[in-house]
Structure formats: C-alpha cells, structure tokens
Amino acid sequence: MASVSAASASDTPEQQSAPSPTKFKMDYIRTATQNYISRSANILGAPNLTTKGKSIIQADATIHGDYGAPIHVGRYCHIQKGVIMTPSVLPVS
C-alpha cells in the first residue's frame, strides 16, 4: 500500500530551504527609517551615503562613498547583489 504520512507530505523542498525570519533579521541591519542593509554589503565612506527610507541593500553590493561625493539612495530602492555604485564626480579644473 502506497500511503504517505501527513508529516512527510507537508515537508516539500521549498519549505525546508526557506530562511527563517530570525535568520533574515540577523543578516540585515534595520535603520530608523526602515532601510535594510545587509551586514555583508560593502559600504565605503558611510558618512557620504544618504538613504530616504524603506530601501534594501543586499549582500555583496558595493557603494563607494569614499570618493568624497555624496551618494543618495531614494525611497523604496532595491540595490541587488553584485551592484557597484560610484558617484559621478566631475574633475576639478
């Protein structure tokens, strides 16, 4: 007889590999304006970075604020994995 128990029928691969909410909270820093910044994101020159709120910066994203020019990330922006952001700097003549 080929019967499947209720416990094994509910254990699909999608349910087993889904991250828990606790792990999500540990991987990201939540700011006062509800930005989520990954702990493994590379933010160089953080004082030059301004985020408007409710934005997400994922892991392995690189933001170069170390060139001296400010970087503004708007509201509801999603910076994905592998993105490199640099400011548009005009040469001083």
PDB file of N, CA and C in Angstrom, residues 1-5 8:
ATOM      1  N   MET A   1       0.843  -1.161   0.000  1.00  0.00           N
ATOM      2  CA  MET A   1       0.000   0.000   0.000  1.00  0.00           C
ATOM      3  C   MET A   1       0.891   1.228   0.000  1.00  0.00           C
ATOM      4  N   ALA A   2       0.597   2.159  -0.880  1.00  0.00           N
ATOM      5  CA  ALA A   2       1.444   3.335  -1.039  1.00  0.00           C
ATOM      6  C   ALA A   2       0.805   4.536  -0.370  1.00  0.00           C
ATOM      7  N   SER A   3       0.841   4.566   0.921  1.00  0.00           N
ATOM      8  CA  SER A   3       0.274   5.716   1.628  1.00  0.00           C
ATOM      9  C   SER A   3       1.405   6.609   2.108  1.00  0.00           C
ATOM     10  N   VAL A   4       1.132   7.872   2.137  1.00  0.00           N
ATOM     11  CA  VAL A   4       2.116   8.865   2.564  1.00  0.00           C
ATOM     12  C   VAL A   4       1.598   9.488   3.849  1.00  0.00           C
ATOM     13  N   SER A   5       2.462   9.555   4.830  1.00  0.00           N
ATOM     14  CA  SER A   5       2.035  10.155   6.099  1.00  0.00           C
ATOM     15  C   SER A   5       1.895  11.664   5.941  1.00  0.00           C
ATOM     16  N   SER A   8       5.329  13.696   6.183  1.00  0.00           N
ATOM     17  CA  SER A   8       6.236  13.703   5.051  1.00  0.00           C
ATOM     18  C   SER A   8       5.622  14.397   3.847  1.00  0.00           C
TER      19      SER A   8
END
